[in-house]
Coordinates of C-alpha atoms and ligand atoms in Angstrom, one line a residue:
M1492 CA 0.2 -0.5 -0.3
S1493 CA 1.3 3.3 -0.9
K1494 CA 2.5 5.6 1.8
V1495 CA 1.0 9.5 0.3
T1496 CA -2.2 10.2 -0.6
I1497 CA -2.1 11.9 -4.2
L1498 CA -5.6 14.6 -3.8
N1499 CA -3.8 17.2 -6.3
R1500 CA 0.2 17.5 -8.3
P1501 CA 0.8 21.1 -9.2
C1502 CA 1.6 21.7 -13.1
Q1503 CA 2.7 25.2 -13.9
K1504 CA 1.6 25.1 -17.6
D1505 CA -2.1 24.8 -16.1
A1506 CA -1.4 28.2 -14.1
A1507 CA -1.6 30.4 -17.3
K1508 CA -5.0 29.0 -17.9
R1509 CA -7.5 31.9 -17.2
P1510 CA -10.4 31.1 -14.6
E1511 CA -14.2 32.1 -14.6
V1512 CA -13.8 33.2 -11.3
E1513 CA -15.9 32.5 -8.4
R1514 CA -16.6 33.5 -4.9
V1515 CA -16.7 30.6 -2.4
F1516 CA -17.0 31.1 1.4
A1517 CA -14.8 29.1 3.8
N1518 CA -15.7 26.0 5.3
R1519 CA -14.9 26.7 9.9
K1520 CA -16.4 23.3 10.5
V1521 CA -13.7 21.2 12.9
P1522 CA -13.5 17.9 12.1
E1523 CA -14.4 16.0 15.6
I1524 CA -11.2 14.1 14.6
L1525 CA -9.0 17.1 14.7
K1526 CA -10.4 18.8 17.4
S1527 CA -10.2 15.6 19.6
F1528 CA -6.3 15.9 18.7
A1529 CA -5.8 20.0 19.1
K1530 CA -6.4 19.7 22.7
G1531 CA -3.9 20.6 24.4
R1532 CA -1.8 20.3 21.8
Y1533 CA 0.1 23.2 20.6
F1534 CA 1.0 24.9 16.1
Y1535 CA 3.7 26.6 15.3
I1536 CA 4.9 28.3 12.4
R1537 CA 7.8 29.8 10.6
T1538 CA 7.3 32.0 7.3
Y1539 CA 9.5 32.8 4.3
G1540 CA 9.4 35.1 1.3
C1541 CA 7.0 38.5 1.4
Q1542 CA 3.9 39.6 2.7
A1543 CA 1.1 37.1 0.6
N1544 CA 2.8 34.2 2.4
I1545 CA 2.5 36.5 6.1
R1546 CA -1.0 36.2 5.1
D1547 CA -0.9 32.8 4.7
E1548 CA 0.4 32.5 7.6
E1549 CA -2.5 34.3 9.1
V1550 CA -5.0 32.8 8.3
M1551 CA -3.6 28.9 8.7
A1552 CA -3.4 30.0 12.5
G1553 CA -6.0 31.3 12.4
F1554 CA -7.4 27.6 11.1
L1555 CA -5.5 25.7 13.7
T1556 CA -6.7 28.2 17.1
E1557 CA -9.8 27.7 15.3
A1558 CA -8.7 23.6 15.6
G1559 CA -8.4 24.8 19.3
F1560 CA -4.0 24.3 18.9
T1561 CA -2.7 27.0 20.8
R1562 CA 0.7 28.8 19.1
T1563 CA 3.8 28.2 20.2
Y1564 CA 6.5 29.8 19.3
E1565 CA 9.8 27.2 20.9
Q1566 CA 10.1 24.7 18.3
A1567 CA 10.9 21.7 19.8
Q1568 CA 7.0 22.3 21.5
A1569 CA 5.0 21.9 18.2
D1570 CA 2.6 18.8 17.7
V1571 CA 1.9 20.6 14.2
A1572 CA 4.5 22.5 12.3
I1573 CA 4.0 24.6 9.1
I1574 CA 6.7 26.0 6.5
N1575 CA 5.2 27.9 4.4
T1576 CA 7.7 28.3 2.2
C1577 CA 9.4 31.6 -0.6
A1578 CA 10.4 30.1 -4.3
V1579 CA 11.0 33.8 -5.8
R1580 CA 15.2 32.9 -5.8
E1581 CA 17.1 29.9 -5.5
N1582 CA 18.6 31.3 -1.9
A1583 CA 14.7 31.5 -0.3
E1584 CA 14.5 27.7 -1.4
E1585 CA 17.3 26.4 -0.2
K1586 CA 16.5 26.9 3.5
I1587 CA 13.8 24.0 3.1
Y1588 CA 15.8 22.0 3.3
G1589 CA 17.8 22.2 5.5
E1590 CA 14.3 22.9 7.9
I1591 CA 12.8 20.1 7.8
G1592 CA 16.4 18.3 8.5
S1593 CA 15.5 20.7 11.7
F1594 CA 12.1 19.6 12.6
K1595 CA 13.1 15.1 12.6
A1596 CA 13.8 16.3 16.3
N1597 CA 10.0 15.9 17.1
H1598 CA 9.3 13.2 15.1
T1599 CA 11.3 11.3 16.7
K1600 CA 10.3 12.4 20.2
N1601 CA 6.7 12.5 19.2
K1602 CA 4.9 10.4 17.3
D1603 CA 2.0 12.2 16.4
F1604 CA 4.6 15.3 15.1
M1605 CA 2.6 16.4 11.8
L1606 CA 4.9 17.9 10.3
V1607 CA 3.4 20.6 6.9
I1608 CA 5.0 22.1 3.8
A1609 CA 3.2 25.1 2.4
G1610 CA 4.1 28.1 0.5
C1611 CA 5.3 29.1 -3.1
V1612 CA 8.1 26.3 -3.9
M1613 CA 5.2 23.4 -3.7
G1614 CA 3.7 25.5 -6.8
E1615 CA 7.0 23.8 -8.6
D1616 CA 6.6 20.8 -10.6
G1617 CA 6.8 18.2 -8.8
V1618 CA 8.5 18.9 -5.6
G1619 CA 6.2 17.8 -2.9
E1620 CA 6.2 14.7 -3.7
S1621 CA 10.1 14.5 -4.0
L1622 CA 10.4 16.5 -0.2
I1623 CA 7.9 13.5 1.0
N1624 CA 10.0 10.5 -0.4
T1625 CA 13.2 12.4 1.0
Y1626 CA 11.7 12.9 4.2
P1627 CA 9.3 10.7 4.9
F1628 CA 8.1 12.3 8.3
I1629 CA 6.0 15.0 6.5
S1630 CA 2.4 14.5 6.9
L1631 CA 1.2 17.1 4.0
V1632 CA 2.2 19.0 1.0
I1633 CA 0.0 22.4 1.0
G1634 CA -0.4 25.1 -1.9
T1635 CA -1.2 28.2 -2.1
H1636 CA -5.1 28.0 -2.7
D1637 CA -5.8 25.7 -0.3
V1638 CA -4.7 27.3 2.7
A1639 CA -8.4 27.4 3.7
K1640 CA -8.3 23.5 3.8
I1641 CA -6.1 22.8 6.4
N1642 CA -8.3 21.8 9.3
D1643 CA -9.5 19.0 6.9
L1644 CA -6.3 18.2 5.5
L1645 CA -4.8 17.5 9.0
A1646 CA -8.1 15.5 9.4
K1647 CA -8.3 13.3 6.2
Y1648 CA -4.1 12.2 7.7
L1649 CA -5.4 11.5 11.2
E1650 CA -7.4 9.4 9.7
E1651 CA -5.4 7.6 7.4
R1652 CA -2.5 8.3 8.9
K1653 CA -0.5 8.7 4.8
S1654 CA 1.2 11.8 3.7
I1655 CA -1.1 14.1 1.5
V1656 CA -0.3 15.7 -1.4
N1657 CA -2.5 18.8 -2.0
I1658 CA -1.1 21.1 -4.9
R1659 CA -3.2 22.9 -7.1
S1660 CA -1.5 25.3 -10.3
F1661 CA -5.0 27.0 -10.9
S1662 CA -7.6 27.7 -8.9
S1663 CA -10.5 30.0 -9.8
E1664 CA -11.6 30.7 -6.6
I1665 CA -12.1 33.5 -4.2
V1666 CA -12.3 32.1 -0.6
E1667 CA -14.0 34.2 2.0
N1668 CA -15.0 34.7 5.1
L1669 CA -11.7 33.4 6.4
P1670 CA -10.6 33.1 9.8
S1671 CA -7.2 34.6 10.8
I1672 CA -4.5 35.5 13.7
R1673 CA -2.7 38.6 13.0
L1674 CA 0.4 38.7 14.0
N1675 CA 0.5 42.3 14.9
D1676 CA -2.3 44.1 16.7
A1677 CA -1.5 48.1 15.6
Q1678 CA -0.2 46.6 11.7
A1679 CA -1.9 44.9 9.7
F1680 CA -2.5 43.8 5.6
V1681 CA -5.5 43.0 3.3
N1682 CA -5.2 40.9 1.0
I1683 CA -7.5 42.9 -2.3
A1684 CA -6.6 40.1 -5.2
Y1685 CA -4.9 36.8 -5.5
G1686 CA -2.4 36.0 -7.7
C1687 CA -0.6 37.4 -10.9
D1688 CA -0.9 38.3 -15.1
K1689 CA 1.8 39.9 -15.5
F1690 CA 4.0 37.5 -16.0
C1691 CA 7.9 38.6 -16.2
T1692 CA 9.3 36.3 -17.9
Y1693 CA 11.5 35.9 -14.6
C1694 CA 9.0 35.4 -12.2
I1695 CA 7.7 32.7 -10.7
V1696 CA 4.6 33.5 -8.7
P1697 CA 2.5 33.0 -11.2
F1698 CA 3.0 29.8 -11.6
T1699 CA 2.6 29.5 -7.2
R1700 CA 0.2 31.4 -6.8
G1701 CA -1.8 31.6 -9.9
R1702 CA -3.7 34.1 -11.7
E1703 CA -4.9 37.5 -11.2
R1704 CA -8.0 36.7 -8.8
S1705 CA -10.0 40.6 -7.4
R1706 CA -11.5 39.8 -3.8
H1707 CA -15.0 42.4 -4.5
V1708 CA -14.9 45.6 -3.1
E1709 CA -17.0 45.2 -0.4
D1710 CA -15.9 42.5 1.0
V1711 CA -12.3 44.3 1.3
V1712 CA -13.8 47.3 2.4
A1713 CA -16.2 45.3 5.0
E1714 CA -12.4 44.0 6.2
C1715 CA -10.6 46.6 6.0
K1716 CA -13.6 48.6 8.5
K1717 CA -13.8 45.4 11.1
L1718 CA -10.0 46.4 11.2
V1719 CA -10.4 50.4 12.2
D1720 CA -13.2 49.4 13.9
D1721 CA -10.6 47.2 16.5
G1722 CA -8.3 50.2 16.7
Y1723 CA -5.7 48.9 14.0
K1724 CA -3.7 51.9 13.1
Q1725 CA -2.0 51.0 9.7
I1726 CA -3.9 48.5 6.6
T1727 CA -1.3 48.1 4.3
L1728 CA -3.3 46.4 0.9
L1729 CA -1.7 44.1 -1.1
G1730 CA -1.2 42.9 -4.3
Q1731 CA 1.4 42.0 -6.8
N1732 CA 0.2 44.4 -8.8
V1733 CA -2.0 46.5 -7.2
N1734 CA -2.5 48.9 -10.1
S1735 CA -4.6 45.9 -11.8
Y1736 CA -7.1 45.5 -8.9
G1737 CA -10.8 45.2 -10.8
L1738 CA -10.2 44.6 -14.5
D1739 CA -11.6 41.4 -14.0
L1740 CA -14.2 42.1 -12.2
K1741 CA -14.9 44.1 -15.4
D1742 CA -17.4 46.3 -13.5
G1743 CA -14.9 49.3 -14.0
T1744 CA -13.9 48.8 -10.4
T1745 CA -10.5 50.4 -10.3
F1746 CA -7.5 50.2 -7.7
A1747 CA -7.9 54.3 -7.0
H1748 CA -11.5 53.9 -6.4
L1749 CA -10.9 50.9 -3.5
L1750 CA -8.1 52.8 -1.8
E1751 CA -10.3 55.7 -1.9
E1752 CA -12.9 53.9 -0.4
V1753 CA -10.7 52.0 2.1
A1754 CA -8.7 56.4 2.4
K1755 CA -12.7 57.2 4.1
L1756 CA -13.3 54.8 6.6
G1757 CA -10.3 56.5 8.5
V1758 CA -7.4 54.8 9.0
P1759 CA -4.6 57.0 10.5
R1760 CA -2.2 55.0 8.1
L1761 CA -3.0 53.6 4.3
R1762 CA -0.1 51.1 2.1
F1763 CA -0.7 49.2 -0.8
L1764 CA 2.2 46.6 -2.3
T1765 CA 2.7 46.3 -5.0
S1766 CA 2.7 49.4 -7.8
Y1767 CA 3.0 47.9 -11.8
P1768 CA 4.4 51.9 -12.9
S1769 CA 2.7 51.3 -16.1
Q1770 CA -0.5 50.6 -14.8
F1771 CA 0.3 53.0 -12.3
D1772 CA -2.0 56.4 -13.8
D1773 CA -3.1 59.8 -13.2
E1774 CA -6.2 58.6 -10.8
M1775 CA -3.8 56.5 -8.5
I1776 CA -1.3 60.0 -7.8
E1777 CA -4.7 62.3 -7.4
T1778 CA -6.3 59.6 -5.4
M1779 CA -2.7 59.8 -3.1
A1780 CA -2.8 63.3 -3.2
K1781 CA -5.7 64.0 -1.6
Y1782 CA -6.1 61.3 1.0
P1783 CA -3.2 62.9 4.1
N1784 CA -4.4 59.2 6.2
I1785 CA -2.7 57.6 2.7
D1786 CA 0.8 57.2 3.2
K1787 CA 3.1 59.3 0.8
W1788 CA 6.2 56.7 0.0
L1789 CA 5.3 54.0 -3.0
H1790 CA 7.4 50.6 -4.0
F1791 CA 7.8 51.1 -7.7
P1792 CA 9.9 48.5 -8.9
V1793 CA 11.5 48.9 -11.5
Q1794 CA 13.6 45.7 -12.1
S1795 CA 16.2 47.5 -14.6
G1796 CA 17.1 51.4 -16.0
S1797 CA 17.5 49.7 -19.7
S1798 CA 13.6 48.9 -21.9
S1799 CA 15.9 46.5 -23.5
C1800 CA 16.3 44.5 -21.2
L1801 CA 12.9 45.8 -19.9
R1802 CA 11.9 44.3 -23.3
R1803 CA 13.0 41.1 -22.8
M1804 CA 11.1 40.6 -18.8
A1805 CA 8.3 41.4 -20.7
R1806 CA 7.9 44.4 -18.4
R1807 CA 5.7 46.6 -20.0
Y1808 CA 7.2 50.0 -19.9
T1809 CA 10.4 51.6 -21.5
R1810 CA 12.6 53.2 -19.8
E1811 CA 11.5 56.7 -20.5
E1812 CA 7.9 56.0 -19.7
Y1813 CA 9.3 54.8 -15.9
L1814 CA 11.4 58.1 -15.4
E1815 CA 7.7 60.0 -16.7
R1816 CA 5.4 58.6 -14.6
V1817 CA 7.8 58.8 -11.5
R1818 CA 8.1 62.7 -12.6
A1819 CA 4.1 63.2 -12.7
I1820 CA 3.9 61.4 -9.3
K1821 CA 6.7 64.3 -7.7
A1822 CA 5.4 67.0 -9.5
K1823 CA 2.0 66.3 -7.2
M1824 CA 3.5 64.4 -3.9
P1825 CA 7.4 66.4 -4.4
D1826 CA 7.3 64.6 -0.3
I1827 CA 7.1 61.2 -2.0
A1828 CA 9.9 58.7 -0.8
L1829 CA 10.0 55.9 -3.6
T1830 CA 12.3 52.8 -3.0
T1831 CA 12.0 49.9 -6.2
D1832 CA 13.4 45.9 -6.9
I1833 CA 16.0 45.9 -9.0
I1834 CA 17.3 42.7 -10.5
V1835 CA 21.3 42.3 -11.9
G1836 CA 22.3 39.8 -14.8
F1837 CA 19.6 39.6 -16.7
P1838 CA 19.8 37.1 -18.6
G1839 CA 21.8 39.2 -21.8
E1840 CA 22.1 41.8 -19.4
T1841 CA 24.4 44.2 -21.1
E1842 CA 27.4 46.9 -19.4
E1843 CA 25.6 49.5 -21.0
E1844 CA 22.1 47.4 -19.9
F1845 CA 23.5 48.0 -16.6
E1846 CA 24.8 51.6 -16.8
D1847 CA 21.1 52.6 -17.6
T1848 CA 19.6 50.7 -14.5
L1849 CA 22.6 52.8 -12.1
T1850 CA 21.9 56.3 -14.5
L1851 CA 17.8 55.6 -13.6
A1852 CA 19.1 54.7 -10.4
K1853 CA 20.3 58.5 -9.4
E1854 CA 17.8 60.2 -11.1
V1855 CA 15.1 59.3 -9.7
G1856 CA 17.2 59.6 -6.5
Y1857 CA 15.4 56.7 -4.6
S1858 CA 14.8 57.3 -1.0
S1859 CA 16.7 53.3 -0.4
A1860 CA 16.1 50.4 -2.8
F1861 CA 15.8 46.0 -2.5
T1862 CA 18.2 45.0 -4.9
F1863 CA 19.0 41.4 -6.1
I1864 CA 21.1 38.9 -8.1
Y1865 CA 19.2 37.4 -10.8
S1866 CA 18.5 33.6 -9.9
P1867 CA 17.0 31.4 -12.6
R1868 CA 13.1 30.2 -11.5
P1869 CA 12.7 26.4 -13.2
G1870 CA 9.6 26.4 -15.5
T1871 CA 11.0 30.6 -16.4
P1872 CA 11.3 32.0 -20.0
A1873 CA 14.1 33.5 -19.2
A1874 CA 15.9 30.8 -17.3
N1875 CA 16.4 29.3 -20.6
M1876 CA 17.7 33.1 -21.9
E1877 CA 21.5 32.8 -22.5
Q1878 CA 23.1 33.7 -18.7
V1879 CA 25.1 36.1 -17.6
P1880 CA 28.3 34.5 -15.0
P1881 CA 28.2 34.8 -11.8
E1882 CA 31.2 36.7 -11.1
V1883 CA 29.7 39.8 -13.6
S1884 CA 26.4 39.7 -12.0
H1885 CA 28.7 40.0 -8.3
E1886 CA 30.4 42.8 -9.4
R1887 CA 27.6 44.7 -10.4
F1888 CA 25.4 43.8 -7.9
N1889 CA 28.6 45.8 -5.9
R1890 CA 28.4 48.5 -8.2
L1891 CA 24.6 49.0 -7.5
K1892 CA 24.9 47.9 -3.6
A1893 CA 27.3 51.1 -3.0
L1894 CA 24.5 53.5 -4.9
V1895 CA 22.2 52.9 -3.4
D1896 CA 23.6 52.9 0.1
E1897 CA 24.4 56.1 -1.3
L1898 CA 20.7 57.6 -2.8
T1899 CA 19.3 56.4 1.1
A1900 CA 21.9 58.0 3.6
A1901 CA 21.1 61.3 0.5
H1902 CA 17.9 60.8 1.4
S1903 CA 18.3 60.0 5.0
D1904 CA 20.0 62.7 6.0
T1905 CA 17.4 64.8 4.7
M1906 CA 15.2 63.6 7.6
I1907 CA 18.0 64.9 10.5
G1908 CA 17.0 67.7 12.9
N1909 CA 13.2 66.7 11.6
T1910 CA 10.5 65.7 13.9
Y1911 CA 8.7 62.4 12.2
E1912 CA 5.9 60.8 13.7
V1913 CA 6.3 57.0 14.2
L1914 CA 4.9 53.7 14.7
V1915 CA 6.6 52.1 17.6
D1916 CA 7.0 47.8 16.2
G1917 CA 8.0 47.1 20.1
P1918 CA 11.4 47.0 21.6
S1919 CA 14.4 46.6 19.4
K1920 CA 15.8 42.7 19.6
R1921 CA 19.5 44.7 20.6
D1922 CA 18.8 46.5 23.3
S1923 CA 15.6 46.5 25.2
N1924 CA 15.4 50.1 25.8
V1925 CA 15.5 51.0 22.4
L1926 CA 12.2 51.5 20.5
S1927 CA 12.0 50.5 16.5
G1928 CA 9.4 52.2 13.9
Y1929 CA 8.6 53.7 11.1
A1930 CA 7.9 56.8 9.8
R1931 CA 5.4 57.6 6.8
N1932 CA 7.8 57.6 4.4
G1933 CA 8.8 54.2 5.0
K1934 CA 12.9 54.1 7.4
L1935 CA 13.3 52.6 9.9
V1936 CA 13.5 54.7 13.0
N1937 CA 14.8 53.7 16.3
F1938 CA 15.4 55.7 19.5
V1939 CA 15.1 55.0 23.8
G1940 CA 11.9 54.6 25.2
P1941 CA 9.0 52.6 27.1
A1942 CA 7.6 49.2 26.0
Y1943 CA 4.6 50.7 26.7
L1944 CA 4.8 52.8 23.9
T1945 CA 4.3 49.0 21.2
G1946 CA 1.8 49.9 18.9
C1947 CA 1.1 54.1 19.8
F1948 CA 2.5 57.0 17.3
V1949 CA 4.9 59.0 18.9
K1950 CA 6.9 61.9 17.6
V1951 CA 10.1 61.2 17.4
K1952 CA 13.0 63.9 16.4
I1953 CA 16.0 62.6 14.0
L1954 CA 19.3 62.9 15.9
E1955 CA 21.5 60.5 13.0
S1956 CA 21.1 58.9 9.5
H1957 CA 22.8 54.7 10.0
V1958 CA 22.2 54.6 6.8
Y1959 CA 18.9 52.3 6.6
S1960 CA 17.7 53.1 10.2
L1961 CA 17.9 56.3 11.8
K1962 CA 19.3 57.4 15.4
G1963 CA 16.4 59.3 17.0
E1964 CA 14.4 61.3 20.2
M1965 CA 11.1 61.5 21.5
A1966 CA 10.2 64.8 20.7
E1967 CA 6.9 64.6 24.0
D1968 CA 7.0 62.6 26.8
P1969 CA 5.9 59.4 26.2
L1970 CA 2.9 59.4 28.4
I1971 CA 1.4 61.9 26.5
S1972 CA 1.8 59.7 23.8
K1973 CA 0.2 56.9 25.9
A1974 CA -2.6 59.2 26.2
R1975 CA -3.0 60.2 22.5
D1976 CA -3.1 57.0 22.0
V1977 CA -5.5 56.4 24.5
A1978 CA -7.6 59.0 23.7
F1979 CA -7.5 57.3 20.1
H1980 CA -9.3 54.4 21.3
M1981 CA -11.7 55.2 23.4
E1982 CA -12.0 56.9 20.0
H1983 CA -12.6 54.7 17.9
D1984 CA -14.0 51.7 20.7
G1985 CA -17.3 50.3 19.5
L1986 CA -19.1 49.8 23.4
L1987 CA -18.0 54.1 24.4
K1988 CA -19.5 55.0 21.2
E1989 CA -22.4 53.4 22.5
Y1990 CA -22.3 54.3 25.6
A1991 CA -22.4 58.3 25.1
R1992 CA -24.7 58.0 21.5
L1993 CA -26.8 56.9 24.1
N1994 CA -26.1 59.5 26.6
E1995 CA -27.2 61.5 24.4
E1996 CA -30.3 60.3 23.5
I1997 CA -31.7 59.9 26.7
A1998 CA -31.0 63.8 27.6
S1999 CA -33.1 65.1 24.1
D2000 CA -36.0 62.6 24.9
P2001 CA -39.4 64.3 26.1
D2002 CA -41.0 61.0 27.7
I2003 CA -36.8 61.2 30.2
K2004 CA -37.2 64.8 30.7
A2005 CA -41.2 64.7 31.6
L2006 CA -40.7 62.0 33.6
G2007 CA -37.2 64.0 35.4
E2008 CA -40.1 66.7 36.1
E2009 CA -41.7 65.1 37.3
L2010 CA -40.3 63.4 40.1
V2011 CA -38.9 66.6 41.3
K2012 CA -41.8 67.4 41.6
A2013 CA -42.9 64.5 42.7
K2014 CA -40.4 64.9 44.9
K2015 CA -40.7 68.2 46.3
E2016 CA -44.9 67.5 47.2
L2017 CA -43.2 64.2 49.6
A2018 CA -41.7 66.2 51.4
L2019 CA -44.3 68.3 51.8
S2020 CA -46.5 65.8 53.0
M2021 CA -44.5 64.8 55.5
G2022 CA -46.8 64.2 59.2
T2023 CA -50.1 64.3 56.4
E2024 CA -52.5 62.0 55.9
K2025 CA -51.4 62.2 51.8
H2026 CA -47.7 61.0 52.8
K2027 CA -48.7 57.5 51.9
E2028 CA -50.4 58.8 48.8
K2029 CA -47.7 61.0 48.5
K2030 CA -45.4 58.3 48.8
N2031 CA -46.9 55.9 46.6
E2032 CA -47.3 59.0 43.5
Y2033 CA -43.0 59.2 44.3
E2034 CA -42.2 55.4 43.6
S2035 CA -44.6 54.8 41.4
I2036 CA -41.9 57.8 39.0
L2037 CA -39.7 56.0 39.8
E2038 CA -40.6 53.1 39.1
K2039 CA -41.3 54.7 35.5
I2040 CA -37.6 55.5 35.1
H2041 CA -36.2 52.1 36.5
N2042 CA -37.9 50.4 34.2
H2043 CA -37.5 52.8 30.8
P2044 CA -36.2 51.2 28.2
L2045 CA -33.2 53.4 26.8
L2046 CA -32.2 53.4 30.8
Q2047 CA -32.4 50.2 31.0
N2048 CA -30.4 49.3 28.0
R2049 CA -27.4 52.6 29.3
D2050 CA -27.9 50.6 32.8
S2051 CA -26.7 47.8 31.3
L2052 CA -24.2 49.2 29.3
H2053 CA -22.4 50.6 32.2
D2054 CA -20.8 48.2 33.9
Q2055 CA -19.0 46.9 30.4
V2056 CA -18.2 50.4 29.9
E2057 CA -16.5 50.7 33.1
S2058 CA -14.6 47.6 33.0
E2059 CA -13.5 48.4 29.6
L2060 CA -11.7 51.8 31.9
L2061 CA -10.0 49.3 34.5
A2062 CA -8.5 47.5 31.2
I2063 CA -7.4 51.5 30.0
R2064 CA -6.2 52.0 33.2
D2065 CA -4.4 48.6 33.8
S2066 CA -2.4 49.7 30.4
I2067 CA -0.8 52.2 31.3
K2068 CA 2.0 50.8 33.3
Ligands
SAH608 N1 5.2 41.7 -7.6 C1 5.8 42.3 -6.9 C2 6.9 41.5 -6.7 C3 7.3 40.0 -7.0 S1 8.7 39.2 -6.6 C4 6.7 43.1 -8.2 O1 6.4 42.6 -9.1 O2 7.4 43.9 -7.8 C5 9.4 40.6 -5.2 C6 10.8 41.0 -6.0 O3 12.4 39.6 -5.9 C7 10.3 41.6 -7.5 O4 10.3 42.9 -7.8 C8 11.8 41.0 -8.5 O5 13.4 42.5 -8.2 C9 12.2 40.4 -7.4 N2 12.4 38.8 -7.6 C10 11.6 38.4 -9.3 N3 11.7 37.2 -9.5 C11 13.2 37.8 -9.0 C12 14.2 36.5 -10.2 N4 13.8 35.1 -11.2 N5 15.4 36.5 -9.4 C13 16.2 37.7 -8.5 N6 15.2 38.2 -7.9 C14 13.8 38.1 -8.7
SF4_609 FE1 6.1 38.9 -10.9 FE2 5.8 40.0 -12.6 FE3 3.7 39.1 -11.6 FE4 5.5 41.7 -10.2 S1 4.2 41.4 -12.0 S2 4.7 39.1 -9.3 S3 6.9 40.6 -11.2 S4 5.2 38.3 -12.8
F3S610 FE1 7.4 34.4 -2.2 FE2 5.6 33.5 -2.7 FE3 5.9 36.1 -2.2 S1 7.6 33.2 -4.3 S2 8.4 36.0 -2.5 S3 6.0 34.0 -0.8 S4 4.3 35.1 -3.8

């Protein structure tokens, strides 16, 4: 009997097929066998790669928590472990082999241990199956299209105790109603579209994440509204190419429209990843400029500064068109910080083409840039083109890196002496007295401050540039920053809002006003009747008004909210330590 159940195998060729997209709802019912297994057991997830994988981690964590597992950050404690892989470059992919080996100890110690390999590497033809052949203690290999099936697949494994391969290269689904345990309480990622239709010749992403499928505007807005109501300070809208959002909905919806709808919800910081230069139109520029809560930071991947190289990459713009967009953006938003991705050593890249990249980077004046050496990816067209020798790529990479460092330093220097609002991520790993966070322009800022400012906006004056990060000092008393944060939360708190609304309604309600006046009158009469035979009658009158007040639905509602509001305020008090 075979030890492996193949439910679905990837086929990279299928990834290019265009699906009829269907909106479906996740099955949240937890299979009984998994529910009883999960009790008292722990899950562990390690994620590589981009925000798409981070979001998948949050969703899988949501499913596993619903099953009854508890999260652990200790590998040794894990009863279920997920390695969420990235395939974008070979060095990212190589990491998984060592990783898998490191879970052998869990397997030896615990015969019920389940190891799951997920993420983009699973989308490559044959890789998942070959991993199971090499490491038979893997329980499940699962593709990016099926993260919502994690609980059902783990249950199947528990029933049959046979490793499962379930990877599809093609999906026609947009799955809604996903559970999720977000990794950060102040900053959230929201998917607006899945997959990518661009098929740049170097890139594996369309093969691992399928064709582009846009979520409906209402679904994205509802998710963002909930985040705003829950007090999130920053939302990042995610898509491999946000600017083609909506094209597949065929109802004229554009990304600029969606961005505006989300900006209007009032989240303090709104950003988005990733933009495709030639589709970043004037409507986008207008929308970005119009809303102060949309960060004036734009990640604008160019990949190469040479039109001929861009053509071989199948990027659908020339150097001139890219620069024209940059000029249009800067004309409307002169202070915008532009960052980019650049690949060096793309097949056939000549010295002249590479120099075009250097001159473009200088002309744009990026505030920072991610630079990569081209890495051939299986199944992509560029992998079969004539490759640049590694020593040439490395030499160019170093030259580019030196230029990027110079540009980054020049931008960071402009920040010295100015004060920026920083959204605090938390204490730095190296020194717990130092807090780290990001300014609106995307730059990392470190400063000495108390840990209770994690998740708060803090005004920081920049003192020194360390090129890729800046050092500053708090420009206001930390308690004032915290108090502003508490005020923000109170303003966004649904319960407090309802309490305040009820109070206003009560204050303007004519019945309650009349009852109040009657009560005052009855109380006076009661006092005057003291010692007379009318006293009993007046006492009854007074008590009947009191009862009417007591039974009034609006006042009853307020009384029932009162205790909840009080306990919430006490919790806020306790959080200020
Ligand atoms: N959709 C986004 C991100 C794609 S992956 C975009 O279009 O920008 C992130 C970055 O990885 C890319 O921008 C590219 O610079 C880099 N990259 C992708 N494939 C690569 C490869 N085969 N070799 C080297 N870098 C690559
Ligand atoms: Fe890859 Fe190009 Fe799509 Fe970005 S736009 S994910 S680089 S194919
Ligand atoms: Fe990597 Fe997949 Fe993202 S390949 S970069 S994790 S879409």
